[in-house]
XYZ file of C-alpha atoms in Angstrom:
495
model
C -0.116 -0.165 0.057
C 1.551 3.511 -1.096
C 1.432 6.168 0.965
C -0.941 8.046 -0.801
C -3.651 5.527 -0.353
C -2.595 4.871 3.186
C -3.177 8.591 3.803
C -6.421 8.541 2.110
C -7.833 5.844 4.373
C -6.609 7.906 7.468
C -8.339 10.795 6.441
C -11.557 8.886 5.797
C -11.379 7.464 9.186
C -10.924 10.715 10.793
C -13.799 12.423 8.925
C -16.098 9.186 9.791
C -15.078 9.599 13.499
C -15.816 13.487 13.157
C -19.059 12.821 11.752
C -20.061 10.287 14.462
C -18.777 12.616 17.010
C -21.017 15.439 15.512
C -23.958 13.190 15.480
C -23.363 12.305 19.058
C -23.109 15.441 20.534
C -26.269 16.719 18.282
C -28.382 13.799 19.666
C -27.196 14.167 23.092
C -28.506 17.780 23.056
C -31.794 16.787 21.776
C -31.977 14.019 24.232
C -31.092 16.740 26.897
C -33.842 19.036 25.655
C -36.399 16.374 25.773
C -35.418 14.842 29.274
C -35.703 18.440 30.698
C -39.139 19.215 29.198
C -40.343 15.963 30.804
C -38.801 16.760 34.143
C -40.435 20.193 33.958
C -43.873 18.804 33.024
C -43.809 20.866 29.807
C -44.969 20.388 26.689
C -41.815 19.195 24.925
C -41.473 21.980 22.435
C -38.081 23.919 22.140
C -38.482 27.829 21.058
C -40.100 28.048 17.309
C -40.648 23.860 17.506
C -44.041 25.353 18.774
C -44.673 26.522 15.254
C -43.070 24.109 12.950
C -43.765 20.856 14.455
C -47.292 21.943 15.273
C -47.921 22.858 11.519
C -46.009 19.344 10.690
C -48.263 17.334 12.447
C -51.638 19.643 11.266
C -50.152 18.686 7.783
C -49.669 15.111 8.411
C -53.274 14.601 9.793
C -55.298 17.436 8.035
C -53.867 17.355 4.364
C -52.532 13.917 4.230
C -55.099 12.353 6.552
C -52.672 10.613 8.928
C -53.015 10.192 12.175
C -49.568 10.299 14.229
C -49.181 7.778 17.120
C -47.041 7.990 20.210
C -43.881 5.694 20.856
C -44.510 2.243 22.811
C -47.942 1.583 20.808
C -49.557 4.534 22.807
C -51.850 6.995 21.306
C -52.395 10.814 22.290
C -54.996 13.142 21.311
C -55.043 17.177 22.327
C -59.050 18.046 22.361
C -60.063 21.361 21.854
C -63.596 22.475 23.025
C -65.935 24.857 23.672
C -67.953 26.191 26.487
C -67.228 24.724 30.309
C -65.951 21.342 31.487
C -66.831 19.415 34.448
C -63.655 18.121 35.611
C -64.753 15.707 37.970
C -67.146 14.333 35.432
C -64.273 14.179 32.652
C -62.204 12.256 35.007
C -64.803 9.681 35.830
C -65.599 9.278 31.733
C -61.688 8.860 31.337
C -61.390 6.193 34.027
C -64.075 4.429 32.396
C -62.294 3.975 29.180
C -58.840 3.489 30.630
C -57.495 6.976 29.735
C -55.060 9.221 31.301
C -55.708 12.826 31.444
C -51.983 13.915 31.123
C -52.134 17.583 30.590
C -54.848 20.371 30.972
C -52.657 23.448 31.791
C -53.811 25.723 28.726
C -54.618 29.305 29.085
C -54.379 30.410 25.398
C -56.555 27.891 23.983
C -59.222 25.686 25.383
C -57.837 22.157 25.201
C -56.379 18.947 27.247
C -54.525 16.289 26.511
C -55.109 12.340 26.787
C -53.250 9.312 26.362
C -54.306 5.621 26.010
C -52.758 2.211 25.099
C -56.214 1.719 22.927
C -57.070 4.006 19.870
C -60.624 2.918 20.161
C -60.983 3.806 23.512
C -59.799 7.462 22.703
C -62.443 7.604 19.983
C -65.038 6.283 22.160
C -64.390 8.684 24.969
C -64.492 11.585 22.359
C -67.992 10.195 21.278
C -69.429 10.256 24.582
C -67.727 13.479 25.698
C -69.351 15.304 22.640
C -72.804 14.835 24.829
C -71.286 16.884 27.421
C -69.487 19.689 25.594
C -68.990 20.844 22.131
C -65.560 19.741 20.834
C -64.310 21.899 18.136
C -61.264 19.778 16.867
C -59.073 16.905 17.924
C -55.239 16.865 17.087
C -53.843 13.198 17.463
C -50.194 12.612 18.158
C -48.130 14.420 20.847
C -49.717 17.279 22.934
C -50.206 20.598 21.016
C -48.408 23.783 22.597
C -50.555 26.300 24.330
C -51.045 28.629 21.496
C -54.593 30.099 20.139
C -55.527 28.519 16.769
C -52.358 26.221 16.930
C -54.672 23.205 15.831
C -55.184 24.874 12.396
C -51.776 26.475 11.904
C -49.879 25.596 8.686
C -47.164 27.868 8.702
C -47.671 29.080 5.259
C -45.387 32.247 5.965
C -42.644 29.492 5.053
C -42.312 27.216 2.301
C -43.411 23.249 3.243
C -40.580 21.109 2.561
C -39.193 21.559 6.099
C -42.519 20.711 7.585
C -42.820 17.472 5.294
C -39.744 16.209 6.642
C -40.499 16.815 10.094
C -43.857 15.125 9.647
C -42.072 11.981 7.887
C -40.080 11.408 11.203
C -43.204 11.799 13.071
C -44.565 9.241 10.496
C -41.778 6.751 10.674
C -40.361 7.150 14.402
C -43.616 8.571 16.252
C -44.717 11.582 17.497
C -41.989 12.374 20.493
C -39.806 15.379 20.766
C -36.706 13.497 20.301
C -37.888 12.075 17.084
C -38.964 15.601 15.623
C -35.288 16.334 15.787
C -33.913 13.769 13.757
C -33.864 15.372 10.566
C -31.986 18.284 11.787
C -29.397 16.280 13.435
C -28.786 14.058 10.182
C -28.776 17.723 8.266
C -26.033 19.043 10.659
C -23.804 16.233 9.780
C -24.194 16.478 6.150
C -23.387 20.286 6.890
C -19.938 19.100 8.596
C -19.220 16.511 6.032
C -19.997 19.259 2.867
C -17.700 21.769 4.991
C -14.626 19.372 4.383
C -15.367 18.378 0.873
C -15.689 22.087 0.111
C -12.333 23.038 2.051
C -10.562 20.162 0.516
C -11.926 21.055 -3.067
C -10.580 24.518 -2.802
C -7.367 23.891 -0.947
C -6.001 20.027 -1.984
C -5.129 20.077 2.158
C -6.524 17.492 3.867
C -5.185 19.048 7.677
C -6.858 22.598 6.722
C -10.190 20.727 5.807
C -10.290 18.553 8.757
C -9.849 21.190 11.089
C -12.480 23.255 9.070
C -15.146 20.679 9.430
C -14.687 20.237 13.074
C -14.705 24.091 13.919
C -18.109 23.874 12.238
C -19.046 20.646 14.245
C -18.520 21.995 17.325
C -19.719 25.754 16.829
C -22.350 26.419 19.576
C -25.174 27.577 16.618
C -24.713 24.424 14.815
C -25.023 21.978 17.902
C -28.097 24.229 19.015
C -29.915 24.353 15.522
C -28.933 20.777 14.645
C -30.670 19.465 17.806
C -34.110 20.931 17.649
C -36.774 20.977 14.948
C -36.647 24.353 13.068
C -35.899 25.365 9.496
C -32.925 27.173 9.257
C -30.308 24.128 9.559
C -31.821 23.053 6.150
C -30.760 26.538 4.660
C -27.630 26.000 6.086
C -27.237 22.652 4.169
C -28.195 23.725 0.796
C -26.125 27.157 1.092
C -22.909 24.802 1.554
C -24.320 22.627 -1.073
C -24.770 25.428 -3.446
C -20.934 26.792 -2.591
C -19.981 22.867 -3.519
C -21.756 22.957 -6.968
C -20.144 26.562 -7.529
C -16.438 25.788 -7.064
C -17.257 22.506 -9.164
C -18.396 24.821 -12.284
C -21.566 23.236 -12.021
C -23.930 26.599 -12.226
C -27.310 24.572 -12.906
C -26.616 22.272 -9.992
C -25.929 25.258 -7.846
C -28.958 26.949 -9.015
C -31.268 23.964 -8.374
C -29.442 23.532 -4.895
C -30.519 27.370 -3.992
C -34.119 26.492 -5.225
C -34.579 23.394 -3.683
C -33.421 25.150 -0.408
C -35.835 27.683 -0.803
C -38.404 25.225 -0.405
C -37.457 24.673 3.158
C -37.064 28.680 3.768
C -36.750 31.498 1.370
C -33.551 32.875 3.056
C -31.761 30.499 1.253
C -32.236 32.510 -2.077
C -29.493 34.944 -0.519
C -26.822 32.458 -2.261
C -28.167 33.629 -5.637
C -26.276 36.856 -5.214
C -22.569 35.347 -5.266
C -24.202 32.490 -7.948
C -25.309 35.173 -10.140
C -22.018 36.985 -10.031
C -19.895 33.717 -10.671
C -22.012 32.694 -13.355
C -21.879 36.082 -15.262
C -18.007 36.180 -14.452
C -17.767 32.845 -16.527
C -19.531 33.717 -19.471
C -18.047 37.095 -19.571
C -14.678 35.326 -19.954
C -15.938 33.874 -23.383
C -17.026 37.235 -24.643
C -17.328 40.356 -22.376
C -19.656 42.445 -24.854
C -22.771 44.276 -23.413
C -24.768 42.106 -25.618
C -23.467 39.132 -24.097
C -23.850 40.190 -20.396
C -27.605 41.422 -21.405
C -28.188 37.823 -22.622
C -26.839 35.664 -19.936
C -28.163 38.032 -17.209
C -31.864 37.671 -18.839
C -31.422 34.201 -19.202
C -30.211 33.482 -15.811
C -32.982 35.585 -14.433
C -35.808 33.593 -16.348
C -34.129 30.281 -15.495
C -34.321 31.222 -11.836
C -37.721 32.761 -11.734
C -39.322 29.906 -13.791
C -37.512 27.270 -11.751
C -38.515 28.961 -8.422
C -42.090 29.283 -9.470
C -41.953 25.149 -10.397
C -40.313 23.996 -7.443
C -42.341 25.958 -4.953
C -45.769 24.941 -7.085
C -44.913 21.521 -6.965
C -44.092 21.190 -3.058
C -47.183 23.044 -2.366
C -49.499 20.880 -4.417
C -50.793 18.861 -1.175
C -51.610 22.530 0.344
C -53.222 23.820 -2.372
C -55.624 21.110 -2.901
C -56.349 21.335 0.932
C -56.908 24.978 0.890
C -57.933 25.831 -2.586
C -55.778 28.333 -5.084
C -56.813 31.081 -3.869
C -56.776 30.912 -0.267
C -53.240 29.200 -0.411
C -51.916 32.129 -2.628
C -53.146 34.749 -0.513
C -51.708 33.209 2.552
C -48.427 31.515 1.068
C -47.428 34.261 -1.228
C -48.805 37.506 -0.533
C -49.014 36.882 3.131
C -45.374 35.626 3.392
C -44.221 38.749 1.345
C -45.853 40.940 3.864
C -44.694 38.756 6.705
C -40.785 38.795 5.640
C -40.715 42.432 4.967
C -42.695 43.857 7.987
C -41.518 44.143 11.660
C -42.942 40.850 13.213
C -43.167 41.756 16.720
C -41.681 44.484 19.155
C -42.155 45.051 22.788
C -41.179 43.556 26.358
C -43.044 40.193 25.531
C -41.313 39.642 22.113
C -38.155 38.058 21.405
C -34.822 39.583 21.199
C -34.451 40.572 17.374
C -30.875 41.473 16.117
C -29.263 43.243 12.834
C -27.078 40.871 10.429
C -23.901 42.421 11.998
C -24.955 41.387 15.426
C -24.527 37.877 14.605
C -20.659 38.324 14.249
C -20.044 40.249 17.062
C -22.131 38.119 19.649
C -24.856 40.748 20.307
C -28.603 39.863 20.517
C -28.660 36.394 20.721
C -31.913 34.643 20.600
C -32.490 32.309 23.586
C -33.619 29.098 22.273
C -34.264 27.444 25.836
C -33.368 28.106 29.433
C -31.102 24.951 30.822
C -30.381 24.130 34.212
C -28.171 26.074 36.691
C -29.251 29.144 34.657
C -27.486 28.120 31.614
C -29.154 29.212 28.349
C -29.082 27.452 24.846
C -28.550 30.929 23.031
C -28.559 30.974 18.691
C -25.224 32.116 18.520
C -21.964 31.297 16.634
C -18.623 31.533 18.458
C -18.240 35.154 17.769
C -14.723 35.787 18.483
C -13.973 33.699 15.385
C -16.911 35.183 13.380
C -16.153 38.761 14.161
C -12.576 37.890 12.830
C -14.174 36.465 9.605
C -16.296 39.464 8.782
C -13.238 41.892 9.808
C -10.991 39.637 7.063
C -14.033 39.913 4.398
C -13.500 43.694 4.653
C -10.084 44.423 5.356
C -8.860 41.568 2.968
C -11.571 42.226 0.227
C -8.872 43.377 -2.645
C -7.629 39.733 -2.206
C -10.822 38.185 -4.410
C -8.713 39.791 -7.513
C -5.783 37.462 -7.479
C -6.691 34.721 -5.236
C -9.396 32.307 -6.243
C -9.559 30.269 -3.271
C -10.325 33.557 -1.238
C -12.408 34.973 -4.000
C -15.230 31.730 -3.790
C -15.488 31.707 0.004
C -15.159 35.730 0.070
C -18.088 36.047 -2.313
C -20.514 33.500 -0.992
C -20.186 34.943 2.782
C -20.364 38.596 1.529
C -23.214 37.790 -0.643
C -25.352 36.191 1.555
C -24.607 38.637 4.160
C -25.733 41.575 1.539
C -29.287 39.529 1.249
C -30.041 40.017 4.971
C -28.743 43.469 4.987
C -31.047 44.546 2.354
C -33.919 42.705 3.702
C -33.158 44.635 6.791
C -33.042 47.871 4.716
C -36.399 47.527 3.062
C -38.081 46.667 6.346
C -37.393 43.339 7.913
C -35.934 44.388 11.111
C -36.942 41.658 13.287
C -34.489 39.075 12.113
C -33.309 36.544 14.818
C -29.796 35.281 15.248
C -30.932 31.731 14.705
C -31.120 32.826 10.954
C -27.316 33.033 11.092
C -26.488 29.282 11.076
C -26.707 29.752 7.507
C -23.201 31.579 7.827
C -21.516 28.718 9.930
C -19.957 26.537 7.300
C -19.334 29.704 5.110
C -17.523 31.190 8.086
C -15.183 28.052 8.754
C -14.561 27.705 5.172
C -13.588 31.541 4.520
C -11.458 31.589 7.759
C -9.531 28.797 7.503
C -8.454 29.510 3.696
C -8.020 33.308 4.441
C -5.541 32.503 7.527
C -3.788 29.854 5.736
C -3.139 31.360 1.925
C -3.722 35.146 2.699
C -2.683 36.188 6.224
C 0.084 33.803 6.119
C 1.626 35.215 2.687
C 3.562 38.243 3.032
C 3.611 39.105 -0.510
C -0.597 38.891 -0.795
C -0.524 40.991 2.375
C 1.673 43.783 0.731
C -0.302 43.331 -2.704
C -3.659 43.908 -0.438
C -1.893 47.116 1.085
C -1.015 48.604 -2.537
C -4.405 47.954 -3.661
C -5.879 49.928 -0.683
C -3.391 52.426 -1.250
C -4.077 52.832 -4.662
C -7.821 53.251 -3.862
C -7.030 55.694 -1.086
C -5.465 58.065 -3.870
C -8.190 57.420 -6.580
C -10.456 58.523 -3.773
C -8.202 61.662 -2.412
C -7.649 62.634 -5.937
C -11.174 62.776 -6.553
C -12.448 64.828 -3.722
C -9.414 67.280 -4.279
C -10.820 67.619 -7.817
C -14.271 68.185 -6.602
C -12.938 70.972 -4.290
C -11.118 72.598 -6.611
C -13.821 72.815 -9.155
C -16.265 74.117 -6.531
C -13.512 76.735 -5.520
C -13.295 77.657 -9.039
C -17.215 78.035 -9.298
C -17.369 80.161 -6.389
C -14.385 82.526 -7.609
C -16.263 83.201 -10.916
C -19.398 83.654 -9.267
C -17.659 86.375 -6.660
C -16.188 87.940 -9.893
């Protein structure tokens, strides 16, 4: 066995070990959150799982007509009623059918939650209960959270792919907090793997790629978002996938990755900024005429719009069938645009929002969960390294002109950041720090490449300083020229 083959085997073993370690730490966090909620007699949801898991369950039951079940061959049902209940009579009725009333602590919605080992007993219990009180709805599976109208909520302000995945996990493994989070755990592991692949493809350096993917694996925001059932971890996956295809010169695949990612959450589309610039750059290398620029710009725009509409329509067919086209369009398209570009919640009772730059300096972190001993699970990356990455992206920006490794990672980091910045400018001021998980793989790809191939290279640093000096003299000369023109105009006016 030659050295090259032996090295590859060693690298494969190391990467496999990192992936296993990654999956273990994400699973451990998901399990910890599940146990803490059980110990506190909570409802099992962490942060915005209230909305995403509930909508996934509603889609599973109301759209696909599949009733979720609990682990260990048990069945659960959240009963939403109208009017007043005689709780003693309810307990007697539950005892008659061997049913446990597990949770009745609801204030935002009139509901209580029951469990039984027999599904028919639950149905018989509900049928007899209808004689005592008006039952508005029944949601089968794990208990619903305490939120008004949660039994009808479909989360239409976001595309449905993420909810479909959560619903699939509920269907395959059963409806239980730990199992909601399995797709996120797997997605986090894939992000770590593709971070390694992207870094190696750009650098051809195994050690650099291993260190970069390890940093990504242990980053606090990766651990947090890979351990709960939110949508943003899928955005991060399709962002790093788009970068992989972009550096492989597969523009169509990169665009397709971005468009599929937008089926989870629309902010994946921010990667279209760097993708478009890379596509146009490659096409203009062939022919840099203005006609060529207009042609390929128009072509890319049309492909993007058509592809986006097609994918969103296909994945929304079940919802359109369930709601009707007009209702779906008003809620999922018009309502979504209004929701994303507006200030959603302000005041003392609202979660803390942040500006895009806050994510890089550790400011205004979104608290996902309060752990033991006053510890909090906060959606922030390891901000000292993130702040260095953002600083590098500004100070060392001239390097994009002469270093290809730097250029790809810089363009994606700045491009996605620009997308969030534009959203903030046009009115989307209530952005939350858990959105920033999209940057996690980009930050470490950029940081590893920049530190190794730019910061450690005196010649490149010297060239960057020269570029900044040249820019400074251009700006200073233009400023002086403006002053001289104004002075001359004033003199003529005086004369």
